[in-house]
mmCIF file of C-alpha atoms in Angstrom:
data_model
loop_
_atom_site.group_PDB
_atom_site.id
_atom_site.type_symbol
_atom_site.label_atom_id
_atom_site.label_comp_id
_atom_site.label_asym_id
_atom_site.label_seq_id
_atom_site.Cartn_x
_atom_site.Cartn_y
_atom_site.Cartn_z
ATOM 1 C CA UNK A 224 63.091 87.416 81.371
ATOM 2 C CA UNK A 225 62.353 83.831 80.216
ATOM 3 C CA UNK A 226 58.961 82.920 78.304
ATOM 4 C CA UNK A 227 59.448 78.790 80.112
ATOM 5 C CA UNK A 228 57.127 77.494 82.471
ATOM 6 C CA UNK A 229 58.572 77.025 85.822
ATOM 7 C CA UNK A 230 58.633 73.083 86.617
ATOM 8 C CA UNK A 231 58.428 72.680 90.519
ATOM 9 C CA UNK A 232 59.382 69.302 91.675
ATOM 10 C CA UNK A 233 56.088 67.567 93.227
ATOM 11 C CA UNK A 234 58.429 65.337 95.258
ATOM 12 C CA UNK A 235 59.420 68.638 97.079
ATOM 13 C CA UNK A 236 56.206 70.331 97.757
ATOM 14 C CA UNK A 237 52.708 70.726 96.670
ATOM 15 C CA UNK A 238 52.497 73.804 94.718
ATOM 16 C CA UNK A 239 49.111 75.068 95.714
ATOM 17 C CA UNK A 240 50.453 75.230 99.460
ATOM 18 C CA UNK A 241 52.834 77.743 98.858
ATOM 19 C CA UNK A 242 53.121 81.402 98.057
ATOM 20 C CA UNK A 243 56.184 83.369 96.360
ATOM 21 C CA UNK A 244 57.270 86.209 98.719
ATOM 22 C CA UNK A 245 61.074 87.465 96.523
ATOM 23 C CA UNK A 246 62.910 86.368 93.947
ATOM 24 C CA UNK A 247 66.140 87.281 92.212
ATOM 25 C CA UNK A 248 68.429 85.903 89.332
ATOM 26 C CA UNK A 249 66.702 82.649 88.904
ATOM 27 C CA UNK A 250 65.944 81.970 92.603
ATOM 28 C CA UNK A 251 62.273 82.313 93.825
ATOM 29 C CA UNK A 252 62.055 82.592 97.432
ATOM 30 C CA UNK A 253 58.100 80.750 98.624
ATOM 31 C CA UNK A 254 56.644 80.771 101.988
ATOM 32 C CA UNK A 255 54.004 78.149 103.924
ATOM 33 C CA UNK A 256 52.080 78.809 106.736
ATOM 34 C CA UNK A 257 51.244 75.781 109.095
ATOM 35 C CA UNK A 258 49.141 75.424 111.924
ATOM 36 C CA UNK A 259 50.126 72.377 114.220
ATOM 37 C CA UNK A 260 48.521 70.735 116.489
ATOM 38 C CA UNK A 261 50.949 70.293 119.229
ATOM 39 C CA UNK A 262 52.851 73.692 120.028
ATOM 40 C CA UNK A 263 54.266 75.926 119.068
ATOM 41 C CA UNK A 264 50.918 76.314 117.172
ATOM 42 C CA UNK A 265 52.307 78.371 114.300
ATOM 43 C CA UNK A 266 54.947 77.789 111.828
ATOM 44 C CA UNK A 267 56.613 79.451 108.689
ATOM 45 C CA UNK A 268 58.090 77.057 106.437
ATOM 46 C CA UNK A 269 60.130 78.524 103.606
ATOM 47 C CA UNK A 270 61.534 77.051 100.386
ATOM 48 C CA UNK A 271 63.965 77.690 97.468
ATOM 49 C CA UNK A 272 63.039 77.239 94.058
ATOM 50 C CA UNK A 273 65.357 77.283 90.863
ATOM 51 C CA UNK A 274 63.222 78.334 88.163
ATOM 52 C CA UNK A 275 65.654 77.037 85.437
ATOM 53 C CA UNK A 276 65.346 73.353 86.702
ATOM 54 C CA UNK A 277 62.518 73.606 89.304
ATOM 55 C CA UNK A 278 64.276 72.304 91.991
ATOM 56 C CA UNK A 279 63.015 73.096 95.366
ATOM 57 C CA UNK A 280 64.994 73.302 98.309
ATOM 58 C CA UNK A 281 63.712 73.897 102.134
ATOM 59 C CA UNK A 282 65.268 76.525 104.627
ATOM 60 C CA UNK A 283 66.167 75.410 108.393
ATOM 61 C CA UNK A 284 63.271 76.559 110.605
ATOM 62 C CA UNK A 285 63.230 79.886 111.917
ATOM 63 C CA UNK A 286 63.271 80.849 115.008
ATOM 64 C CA UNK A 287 61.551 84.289 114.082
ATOM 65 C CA UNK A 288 57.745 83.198 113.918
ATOM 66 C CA UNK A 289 56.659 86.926 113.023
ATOM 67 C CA UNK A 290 58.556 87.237 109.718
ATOM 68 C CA UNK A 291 56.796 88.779 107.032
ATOM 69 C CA UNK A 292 58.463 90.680 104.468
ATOM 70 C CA UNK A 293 61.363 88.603 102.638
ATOM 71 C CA UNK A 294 63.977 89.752 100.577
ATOM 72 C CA UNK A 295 66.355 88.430 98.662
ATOM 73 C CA UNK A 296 70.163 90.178 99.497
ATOM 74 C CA UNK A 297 72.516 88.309 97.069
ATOM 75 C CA UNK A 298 72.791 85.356 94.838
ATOM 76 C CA UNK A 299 76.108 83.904 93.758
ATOM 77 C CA UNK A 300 77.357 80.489 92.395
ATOM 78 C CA UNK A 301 74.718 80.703 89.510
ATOM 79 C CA UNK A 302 71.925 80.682 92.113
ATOM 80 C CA UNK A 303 73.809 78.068 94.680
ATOM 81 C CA UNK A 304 74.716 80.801 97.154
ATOM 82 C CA UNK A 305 72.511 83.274 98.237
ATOM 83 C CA UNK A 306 71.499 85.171 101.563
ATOM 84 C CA UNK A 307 68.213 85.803 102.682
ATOM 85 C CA UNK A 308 66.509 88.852 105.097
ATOM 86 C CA UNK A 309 62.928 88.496 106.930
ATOM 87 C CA UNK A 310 61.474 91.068 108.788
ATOM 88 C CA UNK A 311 58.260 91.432 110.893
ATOM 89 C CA UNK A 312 55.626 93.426 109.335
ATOM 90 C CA UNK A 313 56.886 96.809 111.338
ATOM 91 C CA UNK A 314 60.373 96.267 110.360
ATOM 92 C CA UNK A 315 61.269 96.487 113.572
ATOM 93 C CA UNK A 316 63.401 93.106 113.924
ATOM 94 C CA UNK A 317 65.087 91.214 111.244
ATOM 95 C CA UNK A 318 67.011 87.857 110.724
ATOM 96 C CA UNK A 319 69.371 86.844 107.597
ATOM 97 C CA UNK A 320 69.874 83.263 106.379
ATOM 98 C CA UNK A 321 73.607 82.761 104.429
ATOM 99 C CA UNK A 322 73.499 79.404 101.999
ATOM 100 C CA UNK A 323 77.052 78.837 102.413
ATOM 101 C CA UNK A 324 76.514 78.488 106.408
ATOM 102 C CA UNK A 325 72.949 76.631 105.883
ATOM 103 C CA UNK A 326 72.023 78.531 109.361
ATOM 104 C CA UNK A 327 69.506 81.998 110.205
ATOM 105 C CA UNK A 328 71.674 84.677 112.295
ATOM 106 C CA UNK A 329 70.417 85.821 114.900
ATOM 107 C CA UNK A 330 67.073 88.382 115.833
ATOM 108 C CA UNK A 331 68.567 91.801 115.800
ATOM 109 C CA UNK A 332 66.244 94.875 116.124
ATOM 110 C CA UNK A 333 66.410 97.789 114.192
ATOM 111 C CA UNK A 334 67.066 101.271 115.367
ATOM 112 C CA UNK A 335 64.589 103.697 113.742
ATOM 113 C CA UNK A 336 63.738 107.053 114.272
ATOM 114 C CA UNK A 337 60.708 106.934 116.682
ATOM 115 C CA UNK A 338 58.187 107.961 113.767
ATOM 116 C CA UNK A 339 54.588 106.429 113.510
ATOM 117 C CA UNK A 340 54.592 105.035 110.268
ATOM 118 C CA UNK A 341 52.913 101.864 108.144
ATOM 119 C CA UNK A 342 54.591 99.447 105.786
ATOM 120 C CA UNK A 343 52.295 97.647 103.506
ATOM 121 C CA UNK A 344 54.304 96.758 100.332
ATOM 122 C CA UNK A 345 56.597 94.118 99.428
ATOM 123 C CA UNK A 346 58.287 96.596 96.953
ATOM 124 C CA UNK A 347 61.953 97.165 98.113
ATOM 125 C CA UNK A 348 65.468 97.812 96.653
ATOM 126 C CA UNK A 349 68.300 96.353 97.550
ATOM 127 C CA UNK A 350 71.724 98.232 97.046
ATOM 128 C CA UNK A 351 74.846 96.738 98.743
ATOM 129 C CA UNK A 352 73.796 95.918 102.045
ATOM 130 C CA UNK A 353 71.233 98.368 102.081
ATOM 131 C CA UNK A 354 67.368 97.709 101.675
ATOM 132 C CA UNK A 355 65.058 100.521 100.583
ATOM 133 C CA UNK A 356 61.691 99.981 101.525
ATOM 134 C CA UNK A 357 57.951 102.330 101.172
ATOM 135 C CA UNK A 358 56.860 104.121 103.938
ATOM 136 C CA UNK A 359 53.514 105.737 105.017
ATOM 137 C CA UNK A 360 53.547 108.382 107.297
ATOM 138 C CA UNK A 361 50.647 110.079 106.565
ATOM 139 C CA UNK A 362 47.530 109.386 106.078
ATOM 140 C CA UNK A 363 47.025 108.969 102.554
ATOM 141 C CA UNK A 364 46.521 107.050 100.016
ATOM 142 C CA UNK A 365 50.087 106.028 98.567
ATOM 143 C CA UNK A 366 53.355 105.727 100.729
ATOM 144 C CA UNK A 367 54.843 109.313 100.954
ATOM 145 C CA UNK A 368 58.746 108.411 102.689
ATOM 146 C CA UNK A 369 61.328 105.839 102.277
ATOM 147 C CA UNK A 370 62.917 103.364 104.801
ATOM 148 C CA UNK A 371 66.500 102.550 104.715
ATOM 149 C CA UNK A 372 68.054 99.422 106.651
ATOM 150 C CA UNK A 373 71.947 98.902 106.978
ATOM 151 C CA UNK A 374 71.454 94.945 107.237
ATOM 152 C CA UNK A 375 74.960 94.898 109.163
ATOM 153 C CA UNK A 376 74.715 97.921 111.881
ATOM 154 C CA UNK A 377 71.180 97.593 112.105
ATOM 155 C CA UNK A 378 70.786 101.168 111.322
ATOM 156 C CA UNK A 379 67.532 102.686 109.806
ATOM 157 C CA UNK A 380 66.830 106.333 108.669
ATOM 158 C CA UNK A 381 63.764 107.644 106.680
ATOM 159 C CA UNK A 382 63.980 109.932 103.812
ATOM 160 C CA UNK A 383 61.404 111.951 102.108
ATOM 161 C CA UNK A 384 60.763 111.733 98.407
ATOM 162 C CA UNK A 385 61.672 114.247 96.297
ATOM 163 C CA UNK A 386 60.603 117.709 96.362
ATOM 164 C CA UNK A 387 57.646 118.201 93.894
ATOM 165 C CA UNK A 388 57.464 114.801 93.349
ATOM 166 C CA UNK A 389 53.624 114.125 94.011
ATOM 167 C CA UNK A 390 52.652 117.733 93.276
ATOM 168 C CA UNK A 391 53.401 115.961 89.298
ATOM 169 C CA UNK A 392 51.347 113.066 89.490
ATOM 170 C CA UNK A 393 47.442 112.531 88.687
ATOM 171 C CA UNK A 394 44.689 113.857 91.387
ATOM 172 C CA UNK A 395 43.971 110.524 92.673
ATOM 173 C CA UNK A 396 47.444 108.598 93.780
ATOM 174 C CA UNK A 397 47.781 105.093 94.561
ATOM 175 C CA UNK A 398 50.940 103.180 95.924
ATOM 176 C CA UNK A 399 51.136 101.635 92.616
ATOM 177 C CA UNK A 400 51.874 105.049 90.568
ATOM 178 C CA UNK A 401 55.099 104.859 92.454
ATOM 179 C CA UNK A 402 58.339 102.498 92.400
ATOM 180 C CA UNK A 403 61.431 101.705 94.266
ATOM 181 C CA UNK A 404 64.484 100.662 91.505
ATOM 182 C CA UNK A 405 68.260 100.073 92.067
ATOM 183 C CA UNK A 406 69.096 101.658 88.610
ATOM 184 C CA UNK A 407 72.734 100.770 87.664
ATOM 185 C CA UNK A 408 73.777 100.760 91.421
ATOM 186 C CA UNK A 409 71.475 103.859 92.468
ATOM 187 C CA UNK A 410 68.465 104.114 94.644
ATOM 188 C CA UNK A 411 65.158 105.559 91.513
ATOM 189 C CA UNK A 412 62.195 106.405 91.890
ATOM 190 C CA UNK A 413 60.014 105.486 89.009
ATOM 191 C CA UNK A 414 56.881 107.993 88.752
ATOM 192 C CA UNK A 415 53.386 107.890 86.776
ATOM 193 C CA UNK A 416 53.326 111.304 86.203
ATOM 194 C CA UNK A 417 50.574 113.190 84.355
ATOM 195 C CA UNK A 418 52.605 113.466 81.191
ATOM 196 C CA UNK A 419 54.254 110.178 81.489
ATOM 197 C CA UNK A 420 56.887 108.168 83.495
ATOM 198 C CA UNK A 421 59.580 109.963 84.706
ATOM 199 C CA UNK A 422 62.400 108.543 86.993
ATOM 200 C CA UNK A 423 64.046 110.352 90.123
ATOM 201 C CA UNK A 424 67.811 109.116 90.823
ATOM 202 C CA UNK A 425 69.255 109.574 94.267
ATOM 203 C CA UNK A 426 72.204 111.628 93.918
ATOM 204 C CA UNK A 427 73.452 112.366 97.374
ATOM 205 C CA UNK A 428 72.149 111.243 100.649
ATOM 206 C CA UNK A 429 73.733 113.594 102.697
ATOM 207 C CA UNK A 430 72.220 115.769 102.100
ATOM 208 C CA UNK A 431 69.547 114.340 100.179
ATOM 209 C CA UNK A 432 69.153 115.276 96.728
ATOM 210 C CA UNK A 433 67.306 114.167 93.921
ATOM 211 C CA UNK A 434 67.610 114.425 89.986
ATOM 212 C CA UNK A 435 64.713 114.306 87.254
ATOM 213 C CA UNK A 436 64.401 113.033 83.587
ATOM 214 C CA UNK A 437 61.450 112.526 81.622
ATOM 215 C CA UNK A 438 61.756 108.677 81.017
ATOM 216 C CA UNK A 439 58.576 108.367 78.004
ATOM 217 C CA UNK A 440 55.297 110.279 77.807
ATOM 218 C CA UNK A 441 51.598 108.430 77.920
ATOM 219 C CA UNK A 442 51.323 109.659 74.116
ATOM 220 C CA UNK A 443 54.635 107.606 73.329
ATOM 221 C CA UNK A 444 53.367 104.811 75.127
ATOM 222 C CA UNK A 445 50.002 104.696 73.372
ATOM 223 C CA UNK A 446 51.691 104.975 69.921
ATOM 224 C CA UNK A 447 53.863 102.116 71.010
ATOM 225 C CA UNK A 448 51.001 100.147 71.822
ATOM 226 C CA UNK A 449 49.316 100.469 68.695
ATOM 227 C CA UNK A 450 46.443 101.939 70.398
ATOM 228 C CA UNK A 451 45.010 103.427 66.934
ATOM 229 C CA UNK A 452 45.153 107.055 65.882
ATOM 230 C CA UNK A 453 42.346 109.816 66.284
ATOM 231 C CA UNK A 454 42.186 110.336 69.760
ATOM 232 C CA UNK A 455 42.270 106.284 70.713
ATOM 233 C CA UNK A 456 45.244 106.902 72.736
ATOM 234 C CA UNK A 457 44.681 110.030 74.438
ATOM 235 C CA UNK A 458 41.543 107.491 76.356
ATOM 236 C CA UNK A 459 44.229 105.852 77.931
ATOM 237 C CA UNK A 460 46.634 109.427 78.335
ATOM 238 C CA UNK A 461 43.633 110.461 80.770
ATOM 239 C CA UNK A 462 44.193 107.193 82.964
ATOM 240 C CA UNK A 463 46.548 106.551 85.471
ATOM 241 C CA UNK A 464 49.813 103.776 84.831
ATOM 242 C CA UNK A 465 50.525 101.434 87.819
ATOM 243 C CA UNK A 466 53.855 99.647 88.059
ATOM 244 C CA UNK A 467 53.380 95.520 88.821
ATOM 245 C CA UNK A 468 57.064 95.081 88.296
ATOM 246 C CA UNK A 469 60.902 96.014 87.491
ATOM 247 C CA UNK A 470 63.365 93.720 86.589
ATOM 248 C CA UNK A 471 66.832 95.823 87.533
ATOM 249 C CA UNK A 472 68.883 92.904 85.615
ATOM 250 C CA UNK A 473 67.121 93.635 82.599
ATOM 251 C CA UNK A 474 65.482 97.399 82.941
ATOM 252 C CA UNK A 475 61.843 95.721 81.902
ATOM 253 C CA UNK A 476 59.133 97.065 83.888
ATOM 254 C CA UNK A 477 55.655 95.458 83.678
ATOM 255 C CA UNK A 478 52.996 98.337 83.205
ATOM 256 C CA UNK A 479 48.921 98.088 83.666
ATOM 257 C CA UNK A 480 47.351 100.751 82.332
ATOM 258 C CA UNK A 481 43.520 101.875 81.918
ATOM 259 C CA UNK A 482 40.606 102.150 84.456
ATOM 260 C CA UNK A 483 37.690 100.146 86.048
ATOM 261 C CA UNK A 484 36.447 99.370 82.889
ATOM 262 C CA UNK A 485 39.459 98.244 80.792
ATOM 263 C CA UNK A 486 43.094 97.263 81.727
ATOM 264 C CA UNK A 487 46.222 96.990 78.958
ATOM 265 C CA UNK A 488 49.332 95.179 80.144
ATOM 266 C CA UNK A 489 52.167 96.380 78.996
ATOM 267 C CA UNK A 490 56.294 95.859 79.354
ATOM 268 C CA UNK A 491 58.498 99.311 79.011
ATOM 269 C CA UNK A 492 61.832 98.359 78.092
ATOM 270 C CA UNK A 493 64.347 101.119 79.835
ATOM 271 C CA UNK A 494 67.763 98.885 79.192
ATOM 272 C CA UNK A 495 68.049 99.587 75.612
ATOM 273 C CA UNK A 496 69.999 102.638 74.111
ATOM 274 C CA UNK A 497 67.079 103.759 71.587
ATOM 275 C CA UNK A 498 66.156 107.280 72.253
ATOM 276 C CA UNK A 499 62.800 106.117 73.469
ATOM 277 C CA UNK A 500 62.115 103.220 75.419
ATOM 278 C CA UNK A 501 60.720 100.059 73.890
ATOM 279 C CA UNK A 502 57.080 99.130 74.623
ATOM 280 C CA UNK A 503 55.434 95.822 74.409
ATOM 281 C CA UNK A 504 51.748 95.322 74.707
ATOM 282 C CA UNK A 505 50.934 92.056 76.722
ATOM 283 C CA UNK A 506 47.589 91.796 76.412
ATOM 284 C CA UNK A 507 44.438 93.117 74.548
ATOM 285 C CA UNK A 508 42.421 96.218 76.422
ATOM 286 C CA UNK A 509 40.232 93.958 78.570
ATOM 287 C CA UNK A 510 38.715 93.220 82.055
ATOM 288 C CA UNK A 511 40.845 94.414 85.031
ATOM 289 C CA UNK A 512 42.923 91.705 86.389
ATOM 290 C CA UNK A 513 44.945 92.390 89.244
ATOM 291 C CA UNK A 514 47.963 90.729 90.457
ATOM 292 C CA UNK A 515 48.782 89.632 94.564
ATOM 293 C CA UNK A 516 52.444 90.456 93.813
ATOM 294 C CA UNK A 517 54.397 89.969 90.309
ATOM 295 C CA UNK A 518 58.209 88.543 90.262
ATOM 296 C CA UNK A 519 60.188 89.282 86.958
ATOM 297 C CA UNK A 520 61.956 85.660 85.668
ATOM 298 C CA UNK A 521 65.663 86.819 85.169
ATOM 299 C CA UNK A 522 68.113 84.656 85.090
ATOM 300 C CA UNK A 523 72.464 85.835 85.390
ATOM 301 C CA UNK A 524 73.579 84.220 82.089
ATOM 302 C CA UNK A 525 76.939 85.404 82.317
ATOM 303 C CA UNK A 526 77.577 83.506 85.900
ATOM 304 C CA UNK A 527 75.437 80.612 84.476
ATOM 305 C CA UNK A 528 77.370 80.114 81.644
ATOM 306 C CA UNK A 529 80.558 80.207 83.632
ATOM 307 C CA UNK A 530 79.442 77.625 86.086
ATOM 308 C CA UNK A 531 78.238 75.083 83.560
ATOM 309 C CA UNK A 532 80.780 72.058 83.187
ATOM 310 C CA UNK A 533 82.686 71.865 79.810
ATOM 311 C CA UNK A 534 81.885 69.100 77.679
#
């Protein structure tokens, strides 16, 4: 993650007229609606920004005026390359835009299992050419399945979560106690338990099966924190943890923690090889501020370095 200010070229567009929708490895993916006044009366403009240099580049139109989930597939070339997916709010029909060809492909439509469902959060992982999405079948109050599109057969099945999983967590469950993670190439589920975190790793899909581990506990996580001793942490051990954001470069997730009355920010470090996580406190107990959507700034070093001209 990088502490810089992102410097968006003013030439290129006016920042308050955009919103970001995905991001990955340095790219940020932003979206503007438009309403003409000479058909077609509604437009989708979309732009690329490199957060390293703040250059913005714009997209080709699209001829898929419903799109409303965005994700990000691939990025190569140190952020030049990269291919795109857009889906309507159903997930029904999808389009992918490819850099290298500077050109959308065209509408396909998915085939899903004829399930009534509802998909509400830009939350997804992305393994191969797979996307994983959240999916609502029931009428609660937090997703209970998962979506999975094959981006090139157009295939799309829906999985349950794992056995027990919800029995685990806190009486009142939000979509934001859970979390959809490629972990070193596998499809996680990241958990606020009552306890803790814990993680559940995909380990077969056919059938589907599911593995546990304890990843830290709230009492861990308050002693972290610095959250004082005598009972001070075990006020926050009673509340729930939400998940804003996971960075699956770096294995940083950005925690909020507390209830209506206070909120604690905090970043859980799961890419080290300490015994226990690393946790960072972001900000002071406080008022609750809530985030629209939160994109981790994490940049491929490696294939930046390697792309940079010699001097």
């Amino acid at each position: 993650m990088g502490g810089l200010p992102i410097r968006i070229d003013a030439n290129s567009l006016r920042p308050d007229s955009f919103e970001p929708v995905a991001s990955c490895d340095g790219l940020l993916v932003l979206r503007r609606y438009e309403v003409p006044t000479i058909p077609p009366y509604f437009k989708v403009e979309l732009s690329t920004c490199d957060t390293l240099t703040g250059h913005v580049t714009s997209l080709p139109p699209t001829t898929f005026p419903n799109a409303y989930f965005h994700v990000v597939l691939s990025v190569g070339d140190a952020g030049h390359s990269f291919g795109l997916l857009v889906t309507d709010k159903k997930r029904r029909f999808y389009g992918t835009f490819s850099s290298k060809d500077n050109q959308w492909s065209a509408i396909r439509e998915v085939s899903i299992p004829q399930v009534r469902y509802q998909c509400s959060s830009y939350c997804s992982a992305i393994i191969g050419r797979t996307v994983y999405w959240p999916l609502q079948v029931h009428a609660t109050s937090h997703w209970d399945h998962i979506l999975a599109l094959d981006v090139d057969s157009a295939e799309a099945t829906v999985m349950d979560l794992p056995p027990s999983c919800l029995c685990r967590m806190m009486t009142l469950k939000t979509g934001g106690n859970l979390l959809l993670a490629a972990v070193h190439g596998r499809l996680c589920l990241l958990v606020s338990e009552s306890p803790g975190i814990a993680m559940w790793t995909l380990t077969s899909s056919v059938p589907v099966t599911w593995s546990r581990q304890v990843v830290i506990s709230s009492v861990e996580i308050a002693r972290q924190a610095g959250l004082g001793p005598l009972g001070a942490p075990y006020k926050f051990t009673l509340a729930p943890i939400s998940f804003e954001g996971f960075g699956e470069r770096s294995g940083a997730m950005i925690l909020n923690w507390g209830n209506a009355q206070q909120l604690l920010f905090l970043r859980l470090d799961l890419g080290t090889k300490k015994e226990a996580p690393l946790v960072t406190r972001l900000s002071n107990p406080g008022k609750v501020v809530r985030f629209t959507c939160l994109f981790l700034h994490e940049i491929d070093l490696i294939s930046l370095l390697q792309a940079m001209k010699s001097f």
